[in-house]
Short mmCIF file of C-alpha atoms in Angstrom, two decimals:
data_model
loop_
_atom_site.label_atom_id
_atom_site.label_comp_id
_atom_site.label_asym_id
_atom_site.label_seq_id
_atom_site.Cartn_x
_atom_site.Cartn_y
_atom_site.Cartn_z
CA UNK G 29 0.00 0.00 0.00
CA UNK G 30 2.53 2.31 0.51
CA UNK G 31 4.72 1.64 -2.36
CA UNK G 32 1.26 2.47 -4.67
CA UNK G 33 -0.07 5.60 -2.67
CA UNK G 34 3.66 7.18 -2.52
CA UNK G 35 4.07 6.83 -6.58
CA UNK G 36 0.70 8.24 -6.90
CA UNK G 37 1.70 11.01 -4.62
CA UNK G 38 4.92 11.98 -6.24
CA UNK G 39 4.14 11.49 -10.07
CA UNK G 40 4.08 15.16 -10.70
CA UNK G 41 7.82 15.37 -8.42
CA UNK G 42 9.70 12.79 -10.44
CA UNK G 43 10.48 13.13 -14.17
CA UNK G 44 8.30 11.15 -16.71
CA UNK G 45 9.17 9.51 -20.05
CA UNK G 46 8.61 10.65 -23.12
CA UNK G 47 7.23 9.37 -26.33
CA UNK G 48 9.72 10.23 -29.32
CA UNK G 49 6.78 9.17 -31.40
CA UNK G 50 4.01 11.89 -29.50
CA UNK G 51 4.83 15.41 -30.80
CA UNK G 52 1.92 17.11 -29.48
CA UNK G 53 3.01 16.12 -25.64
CA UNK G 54 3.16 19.63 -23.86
CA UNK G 55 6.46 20.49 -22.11
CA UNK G 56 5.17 18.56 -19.13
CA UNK G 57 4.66 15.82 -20.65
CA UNK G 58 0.79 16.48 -19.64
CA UNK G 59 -2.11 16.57 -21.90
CA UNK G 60 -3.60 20.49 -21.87
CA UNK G 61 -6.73 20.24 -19.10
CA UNK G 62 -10.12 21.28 -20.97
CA UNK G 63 -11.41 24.86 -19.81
CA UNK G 64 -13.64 23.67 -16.79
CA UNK G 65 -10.53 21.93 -15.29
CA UNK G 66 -7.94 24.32 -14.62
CA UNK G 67 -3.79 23.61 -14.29
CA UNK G 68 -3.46 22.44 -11.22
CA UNK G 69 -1.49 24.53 -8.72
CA UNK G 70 2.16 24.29 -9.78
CA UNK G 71 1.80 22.97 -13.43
CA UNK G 72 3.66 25.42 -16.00
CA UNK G 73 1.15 27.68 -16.96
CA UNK G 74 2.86 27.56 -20.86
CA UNK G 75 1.24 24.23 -21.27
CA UNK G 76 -2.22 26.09 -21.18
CA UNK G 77 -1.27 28.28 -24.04
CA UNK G 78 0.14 27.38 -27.61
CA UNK G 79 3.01 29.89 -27.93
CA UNK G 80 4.79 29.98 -31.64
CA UNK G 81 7.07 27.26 -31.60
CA UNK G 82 10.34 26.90 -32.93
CA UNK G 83 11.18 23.56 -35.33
CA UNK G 84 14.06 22.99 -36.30
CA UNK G 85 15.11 24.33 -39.73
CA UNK G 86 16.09 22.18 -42.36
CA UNK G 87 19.58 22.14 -42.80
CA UNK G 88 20.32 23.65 -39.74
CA UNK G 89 21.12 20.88 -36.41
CA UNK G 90 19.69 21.51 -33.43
CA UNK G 91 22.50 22.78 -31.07
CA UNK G 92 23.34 21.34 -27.85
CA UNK G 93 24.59 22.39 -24.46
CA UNK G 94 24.12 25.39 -22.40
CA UNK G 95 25.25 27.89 -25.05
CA UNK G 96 22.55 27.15 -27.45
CA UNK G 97 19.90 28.37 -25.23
CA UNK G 98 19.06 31.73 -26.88
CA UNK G 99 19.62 34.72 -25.36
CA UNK G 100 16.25 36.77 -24.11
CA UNK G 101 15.48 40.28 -24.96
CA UNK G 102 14.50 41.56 -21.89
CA UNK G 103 13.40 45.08 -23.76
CA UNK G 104 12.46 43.58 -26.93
CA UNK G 105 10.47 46.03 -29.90
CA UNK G 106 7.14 46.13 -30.92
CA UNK G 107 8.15 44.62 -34.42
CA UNK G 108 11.06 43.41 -35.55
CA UNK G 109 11.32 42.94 -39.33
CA UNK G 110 14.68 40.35 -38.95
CA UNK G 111 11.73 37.88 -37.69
CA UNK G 112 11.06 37.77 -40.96
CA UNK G 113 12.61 36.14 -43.59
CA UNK G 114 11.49 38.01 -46.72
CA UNK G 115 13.91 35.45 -49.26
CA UNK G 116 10.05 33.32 -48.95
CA UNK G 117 7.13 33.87 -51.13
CA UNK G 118 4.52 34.21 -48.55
CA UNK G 119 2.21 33.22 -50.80
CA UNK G 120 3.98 29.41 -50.68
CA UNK G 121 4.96 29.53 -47.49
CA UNK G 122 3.43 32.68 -44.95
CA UNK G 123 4.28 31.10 -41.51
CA UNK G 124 8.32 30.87 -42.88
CA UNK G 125 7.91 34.30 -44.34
CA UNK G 126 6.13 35.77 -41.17
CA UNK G 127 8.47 34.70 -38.42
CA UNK G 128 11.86 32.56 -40.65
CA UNK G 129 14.12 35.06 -39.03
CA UNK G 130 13.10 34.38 -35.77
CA UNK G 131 13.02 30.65 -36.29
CA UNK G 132 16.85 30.63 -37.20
CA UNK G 133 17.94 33.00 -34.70
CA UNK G 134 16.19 30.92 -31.77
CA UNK G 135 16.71 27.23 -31.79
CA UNK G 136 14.94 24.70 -29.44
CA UNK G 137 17.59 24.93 -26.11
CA UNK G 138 18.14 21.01 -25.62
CA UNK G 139 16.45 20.97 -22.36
CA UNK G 140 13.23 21.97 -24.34
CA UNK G 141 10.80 20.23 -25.87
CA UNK G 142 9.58 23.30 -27.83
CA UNK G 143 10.55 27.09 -27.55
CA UNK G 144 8.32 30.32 -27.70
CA UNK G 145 7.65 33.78 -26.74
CA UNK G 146 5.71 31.94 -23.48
CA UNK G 147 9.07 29.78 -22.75
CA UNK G 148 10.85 32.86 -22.45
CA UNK G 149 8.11 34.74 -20.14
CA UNK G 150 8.86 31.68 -18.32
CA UNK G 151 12.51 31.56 -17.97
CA UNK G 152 12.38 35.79 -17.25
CA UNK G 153 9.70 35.04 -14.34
CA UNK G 154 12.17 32.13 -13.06
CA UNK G 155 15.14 34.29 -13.17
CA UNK G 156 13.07 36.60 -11.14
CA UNK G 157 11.84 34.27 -8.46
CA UNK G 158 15.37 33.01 -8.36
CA UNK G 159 16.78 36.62 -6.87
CA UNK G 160 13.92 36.79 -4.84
CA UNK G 161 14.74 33.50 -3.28
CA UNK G 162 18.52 34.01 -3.20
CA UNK G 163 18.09 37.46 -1.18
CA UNK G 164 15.70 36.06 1.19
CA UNK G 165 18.05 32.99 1.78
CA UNK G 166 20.99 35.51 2.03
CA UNK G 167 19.15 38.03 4.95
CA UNK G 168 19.65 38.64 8.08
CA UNK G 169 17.70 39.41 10.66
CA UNK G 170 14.84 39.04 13.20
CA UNK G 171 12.23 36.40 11.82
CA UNK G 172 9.56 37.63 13.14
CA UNK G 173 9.48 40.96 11.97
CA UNK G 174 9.33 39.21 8.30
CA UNK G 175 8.06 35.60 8.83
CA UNK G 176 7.66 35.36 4.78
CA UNK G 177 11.39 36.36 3.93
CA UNK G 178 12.30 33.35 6.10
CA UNK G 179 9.95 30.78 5.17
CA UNK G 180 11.05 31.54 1.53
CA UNK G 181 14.87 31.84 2.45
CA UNK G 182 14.49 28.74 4.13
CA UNK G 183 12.56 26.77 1.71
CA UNK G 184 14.87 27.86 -1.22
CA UNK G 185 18.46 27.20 1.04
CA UNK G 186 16.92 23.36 1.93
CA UNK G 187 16.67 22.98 -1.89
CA UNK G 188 19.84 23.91 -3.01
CA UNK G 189 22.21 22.40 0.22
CA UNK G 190 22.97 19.25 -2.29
CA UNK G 191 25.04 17.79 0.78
CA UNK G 192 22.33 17.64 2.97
CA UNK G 193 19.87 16.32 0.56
CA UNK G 194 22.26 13.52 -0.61
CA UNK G 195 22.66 12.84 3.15
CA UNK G 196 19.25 13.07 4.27
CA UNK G 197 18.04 10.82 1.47
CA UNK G 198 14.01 9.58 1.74
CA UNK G 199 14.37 10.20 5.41
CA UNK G 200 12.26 13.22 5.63
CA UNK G 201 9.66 11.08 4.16
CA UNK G 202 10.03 8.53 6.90
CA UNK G 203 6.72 9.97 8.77
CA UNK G 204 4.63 10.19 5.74
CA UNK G 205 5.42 6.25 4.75
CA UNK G 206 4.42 5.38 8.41
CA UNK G 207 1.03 7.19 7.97
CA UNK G 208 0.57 5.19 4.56
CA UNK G 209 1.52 1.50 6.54
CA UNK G 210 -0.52 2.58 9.27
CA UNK G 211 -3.39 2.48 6.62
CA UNK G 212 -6.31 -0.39 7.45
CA UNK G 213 -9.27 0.05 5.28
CA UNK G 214 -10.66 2.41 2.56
CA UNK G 215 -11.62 5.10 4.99
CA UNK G 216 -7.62 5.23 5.83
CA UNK G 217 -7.22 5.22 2.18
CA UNK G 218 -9.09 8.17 1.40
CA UNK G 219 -8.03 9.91 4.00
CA UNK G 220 -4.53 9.55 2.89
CA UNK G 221 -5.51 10.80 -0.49
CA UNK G 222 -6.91 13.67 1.11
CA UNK G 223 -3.73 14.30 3.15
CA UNK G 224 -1.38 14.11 0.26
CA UNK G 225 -3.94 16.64 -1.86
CA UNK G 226 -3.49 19.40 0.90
CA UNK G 227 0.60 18.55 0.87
CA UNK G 228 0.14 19.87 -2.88
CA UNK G 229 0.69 15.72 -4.36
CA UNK G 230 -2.60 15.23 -6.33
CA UNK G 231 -2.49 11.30 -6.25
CA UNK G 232 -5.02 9.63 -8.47
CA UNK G 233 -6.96 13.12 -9.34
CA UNK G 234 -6.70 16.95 -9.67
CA UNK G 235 -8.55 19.28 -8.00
CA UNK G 236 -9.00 22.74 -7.67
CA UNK G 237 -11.04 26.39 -8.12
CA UNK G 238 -11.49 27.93 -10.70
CA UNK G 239 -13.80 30.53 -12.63
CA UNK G 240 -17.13 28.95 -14.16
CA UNK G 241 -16.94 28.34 -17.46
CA UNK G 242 -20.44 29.81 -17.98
CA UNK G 243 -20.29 32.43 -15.56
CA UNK G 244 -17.41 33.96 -14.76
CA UNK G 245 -18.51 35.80 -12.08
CA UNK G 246 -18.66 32.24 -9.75
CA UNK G 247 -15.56 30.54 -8.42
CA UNK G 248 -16.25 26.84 -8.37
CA UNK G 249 -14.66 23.97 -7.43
CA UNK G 250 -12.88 21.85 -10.55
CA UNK G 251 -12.44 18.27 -10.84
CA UNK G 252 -10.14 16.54 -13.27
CA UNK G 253 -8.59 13.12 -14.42
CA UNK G 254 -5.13 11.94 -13.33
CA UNK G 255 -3.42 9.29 -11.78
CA UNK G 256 -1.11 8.24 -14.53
CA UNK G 257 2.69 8.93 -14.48
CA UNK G 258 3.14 8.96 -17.80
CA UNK G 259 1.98 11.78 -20.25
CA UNK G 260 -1.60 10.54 -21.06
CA UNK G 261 -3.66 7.25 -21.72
CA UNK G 262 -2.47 6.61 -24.80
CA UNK G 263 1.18 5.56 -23.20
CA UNK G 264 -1.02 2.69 -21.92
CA UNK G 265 -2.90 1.56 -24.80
CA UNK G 266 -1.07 1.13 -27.63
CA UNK G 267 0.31 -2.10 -28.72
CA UNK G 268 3.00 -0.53 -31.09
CA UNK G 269 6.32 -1.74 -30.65
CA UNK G 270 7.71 2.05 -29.63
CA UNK G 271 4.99 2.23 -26.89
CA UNK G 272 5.94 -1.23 -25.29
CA UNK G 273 9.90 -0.15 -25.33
CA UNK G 274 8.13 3.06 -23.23
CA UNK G 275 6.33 0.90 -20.63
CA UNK G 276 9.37 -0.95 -19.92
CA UNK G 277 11.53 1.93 -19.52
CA UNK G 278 8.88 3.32 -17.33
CA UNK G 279 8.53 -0.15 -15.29
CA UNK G 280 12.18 -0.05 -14.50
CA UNK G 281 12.19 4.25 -13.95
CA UNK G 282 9.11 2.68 -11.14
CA UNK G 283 11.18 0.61 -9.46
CA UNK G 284 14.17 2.80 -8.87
CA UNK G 285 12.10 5.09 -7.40
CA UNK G 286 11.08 2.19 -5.06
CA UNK G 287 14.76 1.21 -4.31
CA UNK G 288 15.71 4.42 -3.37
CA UNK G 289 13.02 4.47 -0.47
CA UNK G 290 14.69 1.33 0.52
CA UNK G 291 12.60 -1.24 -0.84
CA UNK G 292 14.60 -4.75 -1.52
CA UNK G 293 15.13 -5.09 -5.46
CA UNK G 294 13.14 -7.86 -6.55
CA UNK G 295 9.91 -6.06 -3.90
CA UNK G 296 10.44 -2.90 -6.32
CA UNK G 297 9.98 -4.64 -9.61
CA UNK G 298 7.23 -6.33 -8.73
CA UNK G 299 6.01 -3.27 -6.74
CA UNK G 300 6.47 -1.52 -10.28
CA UNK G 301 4.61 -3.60 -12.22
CA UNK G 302 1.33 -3.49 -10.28
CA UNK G 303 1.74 -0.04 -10.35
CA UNK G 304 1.31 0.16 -13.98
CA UNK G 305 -1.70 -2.40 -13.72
CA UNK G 306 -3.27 0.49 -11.72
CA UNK G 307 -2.47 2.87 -14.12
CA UNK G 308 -3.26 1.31 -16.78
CA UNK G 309 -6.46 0.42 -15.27
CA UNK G 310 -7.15 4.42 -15.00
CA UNK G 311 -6.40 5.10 -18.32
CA UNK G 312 -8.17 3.13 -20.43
CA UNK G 313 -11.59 4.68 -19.05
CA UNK G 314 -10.01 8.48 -18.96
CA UNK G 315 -10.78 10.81 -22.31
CA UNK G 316 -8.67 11.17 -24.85
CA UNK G 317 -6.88 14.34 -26.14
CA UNK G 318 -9.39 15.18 -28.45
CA UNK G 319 -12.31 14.58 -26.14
CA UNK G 320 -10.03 16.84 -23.35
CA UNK G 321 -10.23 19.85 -26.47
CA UNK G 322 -14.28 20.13 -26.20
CA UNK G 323 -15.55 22.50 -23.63
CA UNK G 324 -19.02 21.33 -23.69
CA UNK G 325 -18.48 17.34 -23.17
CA UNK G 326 -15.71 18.61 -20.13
CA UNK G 327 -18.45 20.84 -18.28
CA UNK G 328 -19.87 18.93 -16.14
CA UNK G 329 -21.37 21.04 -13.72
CA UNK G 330 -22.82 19.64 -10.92
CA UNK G 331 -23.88 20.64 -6.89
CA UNK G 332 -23.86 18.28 -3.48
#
C-alpha cells in the first residue's frame, strides 16, 4: 500500500518519459486540461497556451549544451522585421515568411521540448523568483518581523544544500510512509488521499477552483482526471512496438524510485509492475486528447 499511494503522490515530483513518437506532448509531458478543469497549482502555466514554436530548420542541427539556449530580450520592440525572412514567397509559405528570421535566430535549447515567446516569459519570471529566493536565503535578521522572507529563504536554502539532501536521502519522508503503513481500510485510504492533496501531491486526481466556465462571475470547485505517471492514456494503450519499449523503460524508472526508499530489489519490480496495472487500469476509461479539447463534453457542472 505504501509503495502504490507514494508513486501516486509523487508522479508530478519525479520526471516522466517521453514518447519520441508523441509530438503534441506539452512540455510537461501532460495533456492540456479542458477549460472547466484548470492547471493544477504548480503545473507550467505555458502548457495552457500554444506559444509559436520553434522547429528545427532544415539544414540547420539543433544545437546542444548550455550555449545554445538563446539569449532573451528583456526590452524587446514592438516589431522586428529580422523575424522575418522576406527570401520566402509568402504566398507558398506565410508562416516561414512571417516569423523565418526568428526561427533561425532561436533554436529549441536542448532541455526543451519546444521554444516560444511563453518559454521565455517563463525563464524571465524564473530568473526573477530566483533573486527573490537568493536574497531572502541571504538576509539577516529578526524572523519575526518578516516571517515570509524566512519561510522563503528557508525553503529555497533546503533545496539547493545538495550535501544535505544527498545525506538526508528519503528520510524526511520517513513519517509520511508510516502514515501510509498505518493504513487499514478504505476510509484510511481516502483519508490519505486527502492528506497528500493538501501537501500539494494530487495522487489519483486533480482538483482545484477555478472561474465557471459559464459564468465567470462564480468561483467553483474543478475536478479533473489523473493518476497516470506517464503523459496521457495513450502511453497505456497502444500495442506498437515504440509504446511497449516506453512501458518498460517506465517499469524499470518505477522501481528505482522504489529502491531508493529502501525497498529490496526484486519487492520494487514487482512493486512496479502493479503499479502500472493500476495505471493502466485508469487510463483506459479516462478521455482522450481530443475529447479533453471540447468545452461542452468537459463541463460537467454539478452541486452536493
Amino acid at each position: 500500500m505504501r509503495k502504490f499511494l507514494l508513486l501516486f503522490a509523487s508522479v508530478f515530483c519525479v520526471c516522466s518519459l517521453h514518447a519520441q513518437s508523441e509530438p503534441n506532448a506539452t512540455v510537461s509531458g501532460k495533456s492540456t486540461p479542458p477549460p472547466s478543469a484548470k492547471q493544477p497549482p504548480g503545473g507550467p502555466a505555458v502548457d495552457q497556451i500554444p506559444p509559436p514554436v520553434a522547429t528545427p530548420v532544415p539544414g540547420q542541427p539543433v544545437t546542444t549544451g548550455d550555449a545554445a539556449k538563446p539569449k532573451i530580450d528583456k526590452d524587446p520592440p514592438a516589431f522586428d522585421i529580422n523575424h522575418m525572412d522576406t527570401s520566402v514567397n509568402p504566398a507558398e509559405d506565410f508562416y516561414t515568411y512571417a516569423i523565418g528570421g526568428w526561427l533561425k535566430q532561436n533554436p529549441i535549447p536542448p532541455e526543451f521540448s519546444r521554444w516560444g515567446s511563453f518559454n521565455e516569459l517563463a525563464e524571465l519570471n524564473n530568473e526573477a523568483m530566483r533573486v527573490v529566493a537568493e536574497k531572502a536565503a541571504q538576509a539577516k535578521g529578526d524572523a519575526k518581523s518578516a516571517p515570509e522572507m524566512q519561510l522563503v529563504g528557508d525553503f529555497y536554502a533546503s533545496g539547493m544544500d545538495e550535501k544535505a539532501v544527498e545525506a538526508a536521502k528519503a528520510k524526511p519522508l520517513e513519517e509520511e510512509l508510516k502514515r501510509i503503513d498505518a493504513i487499514k481500510d478504505r476510509a484510511g485510504v481516502l483519508q490519505a488521499i486527502a492528506r497528500l492533496h493538501n501537501m500539494g501531491a494530487s495522487g489519483f486526481f486533480f482538483f482545484s477552483s477555478g472561474a465557471d466556465d459559464k459564468n465567470a462571475k462564480m468561483v467553483i470547485s474543478q475536478a479533473y482526471q489523473g493518476g497516470l505517471g506517464l503523459p496521457d492514456r495513450d502511453y497505456y494503450t497502444k500495442e506498437d512496438d515504440s509504446a511497449k519499449k516506453l512501458r518498460d523503460q517506465y517499469v524499470e524508472h518505477v522501481a528505482k524510485m522504489l529502491t531508493l526508499l529502501g525497498t529490496p530489489a526484486a519487492a520494487a519490480s514487482e512493486g512496479a509492475q502493479k503499479i502500472l496495472a493500476v495505471e493502466t487500469a485508469l487510463a483506459v476509461p479516462a478521455r482522450p486528447r481530443a475529447e479533453l479539447r471540447d468545452p461542452e463534453k468537459n463541463y460537467n457542472k454539478m452541486s452536493q
